[in-house]
mmCIF file of C-alpha atoms and ligand atoms in Angstrom:
data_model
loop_
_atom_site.group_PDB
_atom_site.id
_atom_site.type_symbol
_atom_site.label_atom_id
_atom_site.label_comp_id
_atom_site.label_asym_id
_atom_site.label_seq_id
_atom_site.Cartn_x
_atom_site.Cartn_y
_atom_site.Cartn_z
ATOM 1 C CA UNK A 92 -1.326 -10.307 25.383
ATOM 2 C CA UNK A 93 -0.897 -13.454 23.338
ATOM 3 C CA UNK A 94 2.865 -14.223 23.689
ATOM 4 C CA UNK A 95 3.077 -15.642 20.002
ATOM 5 C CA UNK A 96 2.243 -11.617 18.477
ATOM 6 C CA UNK A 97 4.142 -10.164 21.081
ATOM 7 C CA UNK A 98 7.094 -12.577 19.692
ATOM 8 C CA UNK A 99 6.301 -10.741 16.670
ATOM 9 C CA UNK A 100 6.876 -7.358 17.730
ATOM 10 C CA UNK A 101 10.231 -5.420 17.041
ATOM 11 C CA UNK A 102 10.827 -3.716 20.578
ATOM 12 C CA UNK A 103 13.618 -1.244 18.977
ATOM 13 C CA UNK A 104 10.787 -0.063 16.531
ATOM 14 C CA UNK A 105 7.882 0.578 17.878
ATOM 15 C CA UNK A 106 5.512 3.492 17.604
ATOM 16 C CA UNK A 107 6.454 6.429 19.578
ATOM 17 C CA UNK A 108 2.420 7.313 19.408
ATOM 18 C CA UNK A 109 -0.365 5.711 18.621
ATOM 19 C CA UNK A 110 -3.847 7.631 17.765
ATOM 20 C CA UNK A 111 -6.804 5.360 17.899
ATOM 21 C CA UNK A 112 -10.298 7.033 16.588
ATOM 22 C CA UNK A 113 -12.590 4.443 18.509
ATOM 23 C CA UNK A 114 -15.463 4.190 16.249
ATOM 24 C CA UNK A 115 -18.772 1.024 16.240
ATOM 25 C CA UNK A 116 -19.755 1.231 19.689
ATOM 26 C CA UNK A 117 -23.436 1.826 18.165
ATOM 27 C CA UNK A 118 -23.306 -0.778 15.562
ATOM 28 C CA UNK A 119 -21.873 -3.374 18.560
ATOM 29 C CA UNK A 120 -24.506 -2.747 20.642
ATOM 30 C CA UNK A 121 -27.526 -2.473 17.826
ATOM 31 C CA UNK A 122 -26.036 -6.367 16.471
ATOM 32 C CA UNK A 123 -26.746 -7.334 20.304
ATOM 33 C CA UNK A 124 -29.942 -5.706 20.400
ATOM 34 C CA UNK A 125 -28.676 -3.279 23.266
ATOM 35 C CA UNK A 126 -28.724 0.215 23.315
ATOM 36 C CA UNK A 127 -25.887 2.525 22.180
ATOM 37 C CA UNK A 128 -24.545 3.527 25.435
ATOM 38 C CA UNK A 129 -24.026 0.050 26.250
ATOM 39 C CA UNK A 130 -21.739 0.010 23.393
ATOM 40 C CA UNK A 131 -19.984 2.693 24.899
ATOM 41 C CA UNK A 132 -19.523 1.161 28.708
ATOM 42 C CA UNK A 133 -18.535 -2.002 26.799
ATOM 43 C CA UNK A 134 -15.879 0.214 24.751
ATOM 44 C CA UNK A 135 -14.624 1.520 28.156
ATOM 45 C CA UNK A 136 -13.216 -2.332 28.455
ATOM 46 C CA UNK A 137 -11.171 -1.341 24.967
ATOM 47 C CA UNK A 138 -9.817 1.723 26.677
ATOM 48 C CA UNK A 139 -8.673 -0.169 29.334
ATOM 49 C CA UNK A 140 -7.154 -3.365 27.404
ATOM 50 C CA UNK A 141 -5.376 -0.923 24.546
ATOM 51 C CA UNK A 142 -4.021 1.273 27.401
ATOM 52 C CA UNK A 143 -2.695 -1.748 29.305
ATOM 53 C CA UNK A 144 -0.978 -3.345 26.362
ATOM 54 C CA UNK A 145 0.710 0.205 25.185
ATOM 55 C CA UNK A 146 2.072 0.785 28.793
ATOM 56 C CA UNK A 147 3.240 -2.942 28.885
ATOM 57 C CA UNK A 148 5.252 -2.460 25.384
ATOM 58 C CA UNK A 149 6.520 0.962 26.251
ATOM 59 C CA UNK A 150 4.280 2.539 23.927
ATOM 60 C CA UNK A 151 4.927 6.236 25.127
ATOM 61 C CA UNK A 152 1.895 8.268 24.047
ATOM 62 C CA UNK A 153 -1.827 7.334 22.854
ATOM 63 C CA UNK A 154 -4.333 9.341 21.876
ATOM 64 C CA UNK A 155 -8.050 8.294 21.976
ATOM 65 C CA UNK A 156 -10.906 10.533 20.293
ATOM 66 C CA UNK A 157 -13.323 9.851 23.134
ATOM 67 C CA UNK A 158 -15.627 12.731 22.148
ATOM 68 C CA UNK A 159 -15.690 15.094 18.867
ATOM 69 C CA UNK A 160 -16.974 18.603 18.739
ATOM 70 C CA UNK A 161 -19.600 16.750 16.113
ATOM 71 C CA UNK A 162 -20.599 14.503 19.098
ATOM 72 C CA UNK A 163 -22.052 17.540 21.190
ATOM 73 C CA UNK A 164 -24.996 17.273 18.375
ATOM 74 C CA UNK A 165 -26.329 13.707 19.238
ATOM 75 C CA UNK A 166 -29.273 13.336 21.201
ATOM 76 C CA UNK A 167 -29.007 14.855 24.380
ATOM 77 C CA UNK A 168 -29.448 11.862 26.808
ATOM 78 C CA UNK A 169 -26.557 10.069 24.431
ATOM 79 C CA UNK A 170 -24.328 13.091 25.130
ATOM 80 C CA UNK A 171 -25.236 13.520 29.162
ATOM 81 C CA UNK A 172 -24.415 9.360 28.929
ATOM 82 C CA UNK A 173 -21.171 9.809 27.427
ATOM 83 C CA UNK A 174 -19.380 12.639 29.337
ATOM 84 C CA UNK A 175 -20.784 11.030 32.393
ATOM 85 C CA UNK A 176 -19.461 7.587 31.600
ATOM 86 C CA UNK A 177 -16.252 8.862 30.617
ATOM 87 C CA UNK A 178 -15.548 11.000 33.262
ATOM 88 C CA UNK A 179 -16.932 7.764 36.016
ATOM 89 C CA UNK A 180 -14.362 5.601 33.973
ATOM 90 C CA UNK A 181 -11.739 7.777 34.620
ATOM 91 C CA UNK A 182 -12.190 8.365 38.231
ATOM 92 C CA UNK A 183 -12.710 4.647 38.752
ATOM 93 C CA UNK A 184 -9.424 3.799 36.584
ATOM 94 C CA UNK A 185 -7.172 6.098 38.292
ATOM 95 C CA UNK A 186 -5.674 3.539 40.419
ATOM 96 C CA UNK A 187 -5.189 1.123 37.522
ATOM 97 C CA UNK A 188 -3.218 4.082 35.743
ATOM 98 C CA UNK A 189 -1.124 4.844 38.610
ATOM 99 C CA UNK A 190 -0.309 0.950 38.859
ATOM 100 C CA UNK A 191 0.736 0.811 35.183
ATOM 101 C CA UNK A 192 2.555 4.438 35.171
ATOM 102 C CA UNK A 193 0.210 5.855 33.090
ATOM 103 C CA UNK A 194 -0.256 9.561 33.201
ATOM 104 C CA UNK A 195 -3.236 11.768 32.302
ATOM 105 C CA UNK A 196 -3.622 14.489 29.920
ATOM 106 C CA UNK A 197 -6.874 15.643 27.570
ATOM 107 C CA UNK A 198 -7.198 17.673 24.677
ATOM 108 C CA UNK A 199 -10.074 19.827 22.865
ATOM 109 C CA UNK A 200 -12.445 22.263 24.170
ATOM 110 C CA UNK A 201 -12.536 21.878 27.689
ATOM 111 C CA UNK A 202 -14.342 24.854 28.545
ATOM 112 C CA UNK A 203 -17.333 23.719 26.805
ATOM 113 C CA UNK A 204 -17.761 21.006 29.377
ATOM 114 C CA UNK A 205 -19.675 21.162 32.638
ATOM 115 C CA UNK A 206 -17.911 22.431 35.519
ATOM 116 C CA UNK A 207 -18.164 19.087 37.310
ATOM 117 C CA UNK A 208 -16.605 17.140 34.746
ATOM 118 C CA UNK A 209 -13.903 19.781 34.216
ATOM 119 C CA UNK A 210 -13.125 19.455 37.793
ATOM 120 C CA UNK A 211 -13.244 15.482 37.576
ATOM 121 C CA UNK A 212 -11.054 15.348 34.808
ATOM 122 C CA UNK A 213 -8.366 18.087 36.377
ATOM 123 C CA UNK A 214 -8.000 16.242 39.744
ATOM 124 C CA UNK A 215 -7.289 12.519 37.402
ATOM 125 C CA UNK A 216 -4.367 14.543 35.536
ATOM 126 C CA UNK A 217 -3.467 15.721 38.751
ATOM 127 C CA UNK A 218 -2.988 12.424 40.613
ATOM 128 C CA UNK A 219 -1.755 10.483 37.419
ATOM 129 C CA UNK A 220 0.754 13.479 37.140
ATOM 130 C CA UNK A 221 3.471 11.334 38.875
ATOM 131 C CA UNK A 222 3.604 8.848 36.717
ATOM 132 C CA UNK A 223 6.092 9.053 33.816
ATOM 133 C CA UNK A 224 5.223 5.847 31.352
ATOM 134 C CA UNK A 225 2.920 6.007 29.010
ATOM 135 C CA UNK A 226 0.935 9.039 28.451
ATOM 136 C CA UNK A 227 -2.827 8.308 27.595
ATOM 137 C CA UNK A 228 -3.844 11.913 26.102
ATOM 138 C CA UNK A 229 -7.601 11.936 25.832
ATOM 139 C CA UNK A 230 -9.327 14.149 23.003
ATOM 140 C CA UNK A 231 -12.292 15.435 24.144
ATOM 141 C CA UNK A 232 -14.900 17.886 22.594
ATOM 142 C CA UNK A 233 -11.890 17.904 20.168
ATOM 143 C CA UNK A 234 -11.735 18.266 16.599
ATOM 144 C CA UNK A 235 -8.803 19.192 14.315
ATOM 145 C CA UNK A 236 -10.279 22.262 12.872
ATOM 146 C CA UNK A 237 -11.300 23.977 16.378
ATOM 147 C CA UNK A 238 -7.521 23.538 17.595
ATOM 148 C CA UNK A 239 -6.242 25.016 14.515
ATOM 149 C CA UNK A 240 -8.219 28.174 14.019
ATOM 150 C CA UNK A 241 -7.395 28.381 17.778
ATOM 151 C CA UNK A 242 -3.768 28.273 17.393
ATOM 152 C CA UNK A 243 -4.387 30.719 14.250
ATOM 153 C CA UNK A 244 -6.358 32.762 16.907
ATOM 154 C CA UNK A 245 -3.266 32.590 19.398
ATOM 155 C CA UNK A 246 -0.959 33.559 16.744
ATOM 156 C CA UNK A 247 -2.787 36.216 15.073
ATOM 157 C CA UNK A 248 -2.982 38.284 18.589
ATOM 158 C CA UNK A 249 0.490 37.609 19.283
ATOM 159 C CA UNK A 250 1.741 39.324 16.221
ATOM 160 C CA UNK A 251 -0.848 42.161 16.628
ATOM 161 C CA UNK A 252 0.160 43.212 19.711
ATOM 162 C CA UNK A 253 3.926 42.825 18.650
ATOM 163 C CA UNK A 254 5.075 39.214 20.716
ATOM 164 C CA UNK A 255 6.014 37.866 17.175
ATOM 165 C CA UNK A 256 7.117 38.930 13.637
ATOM 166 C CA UNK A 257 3.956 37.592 11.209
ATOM 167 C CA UNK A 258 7.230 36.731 8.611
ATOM 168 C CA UNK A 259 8.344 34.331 11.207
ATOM 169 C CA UNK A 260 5.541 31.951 11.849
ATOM 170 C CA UNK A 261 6.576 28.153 10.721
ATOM 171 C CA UNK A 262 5.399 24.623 11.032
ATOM 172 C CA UNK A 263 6.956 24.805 14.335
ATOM 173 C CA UNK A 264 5.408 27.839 15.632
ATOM 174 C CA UNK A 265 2.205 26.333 14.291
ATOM 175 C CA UNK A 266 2.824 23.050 15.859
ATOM 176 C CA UNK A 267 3.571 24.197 19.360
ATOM 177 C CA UNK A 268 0.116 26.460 19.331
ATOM 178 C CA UNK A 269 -2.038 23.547 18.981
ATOM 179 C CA UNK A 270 -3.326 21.053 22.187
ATOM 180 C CA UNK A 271 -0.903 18.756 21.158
ATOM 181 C CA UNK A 272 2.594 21.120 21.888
ATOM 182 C CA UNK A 273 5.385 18.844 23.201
ATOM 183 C CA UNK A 274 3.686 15.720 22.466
ATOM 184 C CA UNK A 275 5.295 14.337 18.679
ATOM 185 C CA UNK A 276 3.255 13.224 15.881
ATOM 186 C CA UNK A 277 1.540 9.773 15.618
ATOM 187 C CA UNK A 278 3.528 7.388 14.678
ATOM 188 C CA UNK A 279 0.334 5.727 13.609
ATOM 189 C CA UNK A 280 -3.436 6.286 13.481
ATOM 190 C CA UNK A 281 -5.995 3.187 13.971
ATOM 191 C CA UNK A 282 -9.678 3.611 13.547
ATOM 192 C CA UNK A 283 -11.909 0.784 14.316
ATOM 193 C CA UNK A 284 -15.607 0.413 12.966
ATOM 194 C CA UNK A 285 -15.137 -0.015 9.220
ATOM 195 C CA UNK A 286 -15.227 3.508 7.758
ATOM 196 C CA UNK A 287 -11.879 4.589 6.025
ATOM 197 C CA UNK A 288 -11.681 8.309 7.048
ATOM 198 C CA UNK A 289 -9.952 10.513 9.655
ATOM 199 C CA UNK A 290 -13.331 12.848 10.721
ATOM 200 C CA UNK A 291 -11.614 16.137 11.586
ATOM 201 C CA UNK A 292 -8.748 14.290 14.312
ATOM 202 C CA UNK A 293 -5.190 15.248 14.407
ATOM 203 C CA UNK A 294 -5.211 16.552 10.813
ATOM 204 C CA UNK A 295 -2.468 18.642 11.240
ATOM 205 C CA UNK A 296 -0.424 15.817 12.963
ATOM 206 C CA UNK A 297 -0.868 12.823 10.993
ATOM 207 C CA UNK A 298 0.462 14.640 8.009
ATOM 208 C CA UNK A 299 2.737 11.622 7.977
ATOM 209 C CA UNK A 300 1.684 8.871 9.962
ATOM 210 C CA UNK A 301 1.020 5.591 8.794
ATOM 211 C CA UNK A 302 -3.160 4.918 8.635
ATOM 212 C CA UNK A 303 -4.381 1.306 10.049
ATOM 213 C CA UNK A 304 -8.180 0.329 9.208
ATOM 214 C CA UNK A 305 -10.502 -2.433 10.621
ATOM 215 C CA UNK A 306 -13.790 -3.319 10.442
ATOM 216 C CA UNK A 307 -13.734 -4.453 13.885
ATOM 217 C CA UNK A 308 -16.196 -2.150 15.857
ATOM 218 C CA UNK A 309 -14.519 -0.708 19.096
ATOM 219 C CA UNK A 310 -16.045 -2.970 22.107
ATOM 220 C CA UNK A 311 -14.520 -5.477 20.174
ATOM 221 C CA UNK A 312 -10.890 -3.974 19.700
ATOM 222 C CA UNK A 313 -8.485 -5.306 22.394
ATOM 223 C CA UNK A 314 -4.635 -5.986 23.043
ATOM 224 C CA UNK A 315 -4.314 -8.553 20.181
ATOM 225 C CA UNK A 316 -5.891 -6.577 17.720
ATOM 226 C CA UNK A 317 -3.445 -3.473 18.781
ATOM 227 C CA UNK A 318 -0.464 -5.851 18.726
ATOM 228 C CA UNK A 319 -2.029 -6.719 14.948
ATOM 229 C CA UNK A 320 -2.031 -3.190 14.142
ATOM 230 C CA UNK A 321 1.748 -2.734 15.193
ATOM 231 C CA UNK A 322 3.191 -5.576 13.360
ATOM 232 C CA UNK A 323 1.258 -4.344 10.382
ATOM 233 C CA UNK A 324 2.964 -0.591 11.266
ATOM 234 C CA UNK A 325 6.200 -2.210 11.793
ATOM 235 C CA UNK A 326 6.078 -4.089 8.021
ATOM 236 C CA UNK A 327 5.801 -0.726 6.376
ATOM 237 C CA UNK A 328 8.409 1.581 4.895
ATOM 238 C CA UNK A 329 8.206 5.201 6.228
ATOM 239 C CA UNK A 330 10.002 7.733 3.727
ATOM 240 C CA UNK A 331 8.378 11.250 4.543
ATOM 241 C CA UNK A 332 9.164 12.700 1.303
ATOM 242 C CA UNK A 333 12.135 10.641 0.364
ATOM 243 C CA UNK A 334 12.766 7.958 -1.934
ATOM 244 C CA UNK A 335 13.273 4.461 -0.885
ATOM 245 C CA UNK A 336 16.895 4.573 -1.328
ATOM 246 C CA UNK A 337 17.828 7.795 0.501
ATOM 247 C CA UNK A 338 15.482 5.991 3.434
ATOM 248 C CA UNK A 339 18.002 3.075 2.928
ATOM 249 C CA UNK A 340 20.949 5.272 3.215
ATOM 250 C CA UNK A 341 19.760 6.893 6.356
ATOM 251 C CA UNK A 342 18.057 4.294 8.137
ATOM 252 C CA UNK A 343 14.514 4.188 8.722
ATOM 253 C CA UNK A 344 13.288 7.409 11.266
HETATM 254 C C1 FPP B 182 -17.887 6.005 18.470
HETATM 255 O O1 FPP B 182 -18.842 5.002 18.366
HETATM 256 C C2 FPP B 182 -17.463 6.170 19.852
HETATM 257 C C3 FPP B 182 -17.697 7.281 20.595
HETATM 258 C C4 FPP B 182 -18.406 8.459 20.068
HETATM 259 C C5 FPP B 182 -17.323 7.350 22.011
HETATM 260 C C6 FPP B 182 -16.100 6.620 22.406
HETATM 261 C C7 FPP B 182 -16.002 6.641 23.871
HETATM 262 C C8 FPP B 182 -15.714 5.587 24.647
HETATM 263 C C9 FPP B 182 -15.368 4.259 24.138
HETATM 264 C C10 FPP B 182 -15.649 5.762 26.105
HETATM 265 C C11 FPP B 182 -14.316 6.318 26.427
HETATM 266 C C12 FPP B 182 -14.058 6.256 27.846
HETATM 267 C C13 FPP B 182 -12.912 6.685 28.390
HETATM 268 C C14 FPP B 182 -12.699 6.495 29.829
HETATM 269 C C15 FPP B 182 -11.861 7.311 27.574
HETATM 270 P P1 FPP B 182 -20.240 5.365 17.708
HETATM 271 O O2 FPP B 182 -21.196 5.667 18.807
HETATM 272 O O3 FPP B 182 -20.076 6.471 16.715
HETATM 273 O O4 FPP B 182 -20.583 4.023 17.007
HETATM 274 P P2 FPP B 182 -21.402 3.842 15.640
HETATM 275 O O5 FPP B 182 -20.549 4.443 14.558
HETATM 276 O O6 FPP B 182 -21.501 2.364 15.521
HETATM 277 O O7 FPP B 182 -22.723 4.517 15.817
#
């Protein structure tokens, strides 16, 4: 991490979580004349770097959308490519996570995954489990829309068959049915690549959270560029509603 950013970082400030949609690994790869799943093993490096540097700052949750419902409908090979990098990444990473106290966890529509990957992916949150830094929550075959008509699902059933009163349901009971329960809302959400737009991630949860754009395309994203995006973070005023005097009065949140 280049000491002269870090300098620049307010320790008592920093983002609680950080949600990264990790988008250009494509476009990195087609400017190098490569194909697109070399984009994505070089992107694996970003994973790596960005988890690093949030452990290292004390950064204590970040989410990566490592693979969207709307992925599942690329080209088949791309698809087998992906899940199979990702979950060969993980396995092979699990020692660095344990030496940087990084724990596991994913989110999204596990079931729709092969049983091997599943199984991959459940014995990594497993042995991470003991670790109590950072938490790197990975979405996969996530998107915002699935979790919430889930959690509608959830919550629908439990008031039919009497659990809950229907008059009751909140933003809290909301909150605590989707994949994200227990984990708070982004802080702030990155995306890399170039395109300024949140394609159906967290929607629910970045209701407030700051939004950080750059045209940098993922492969090429690393712990300078994340420093970058918290100093930028850190330089904003966060009122949630308020005016810029009550935030005064209170202190920022
Ligand atoms: C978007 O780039 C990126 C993805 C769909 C996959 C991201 C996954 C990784 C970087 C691997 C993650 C690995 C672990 C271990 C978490 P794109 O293909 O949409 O790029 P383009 O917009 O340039 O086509």
């Amino acid at each position: 991490m280049n000491p002269e950013l870090v300098k620049q970082i307010d320790a008592t400030h920093l983002p609680v979580h950080i949600a990264i949609i990790m988008d250009g690994n494509g476009r990195w790869a087609k400017l190098r004349g490569l194909e697109r799943t070399e984009g994505h093993v070089a992107g694996v490096e970003s994973v790596r770097k960005v988890t690093e540097c949030a452990a290292r700052l004390g950064v204590k949750y970040l989410t990566l959308y490592a693979f969207s419902t709307e992925n599942w409908n690329r080209p088949r090979e791309e698809v087998d490519a992906l899940l199979h990098l990702i979950v060969m990444s993980l396995r092979k990473e699990v020692p660095h996570l344990k030496e940087n106290n990084v724990s596991l966890r994913v989110i999204g529509d596990i079931d729709r995954m092969p049983a091997h990957t599943r199984e991959c992916l459940e014995k990594s949150i497993e042995e991470t489990s003991v670790c109590d830094g950072t938490v790197l929550n990975l979405a996969l075959s996530y998107s915002s829309r699935w979790e919430i008509t889930d959690a509608c699902r959830r919550l629908a059933r439990e008031a039919a068959e009497g659990r809950i009163d229907w008059a009751s349901i909140d933003d809290e009971a909301v909150a605590s049915h989707l994949s994200t329960a227990g984990i708070p809302d982004p802080d702030l959400l990155i995306r890399t690549g170039g395109d300024e737009r949140v394609s159906n991630f967290l929607l629910w949860q970045i209701a407030y959270s700051e939004l950080y754009f750059t045209d940098i395309y993922w492969p090429g994203f690393g712990a300078d560029q994340m420093l970058r995006a918290i100093i930028d973070y850190q330089g904003r005023e966060r009122r949630f509603g308020l005016t810029s005097e009550q935030v005064s009065e209170h202190g920022q949140q």
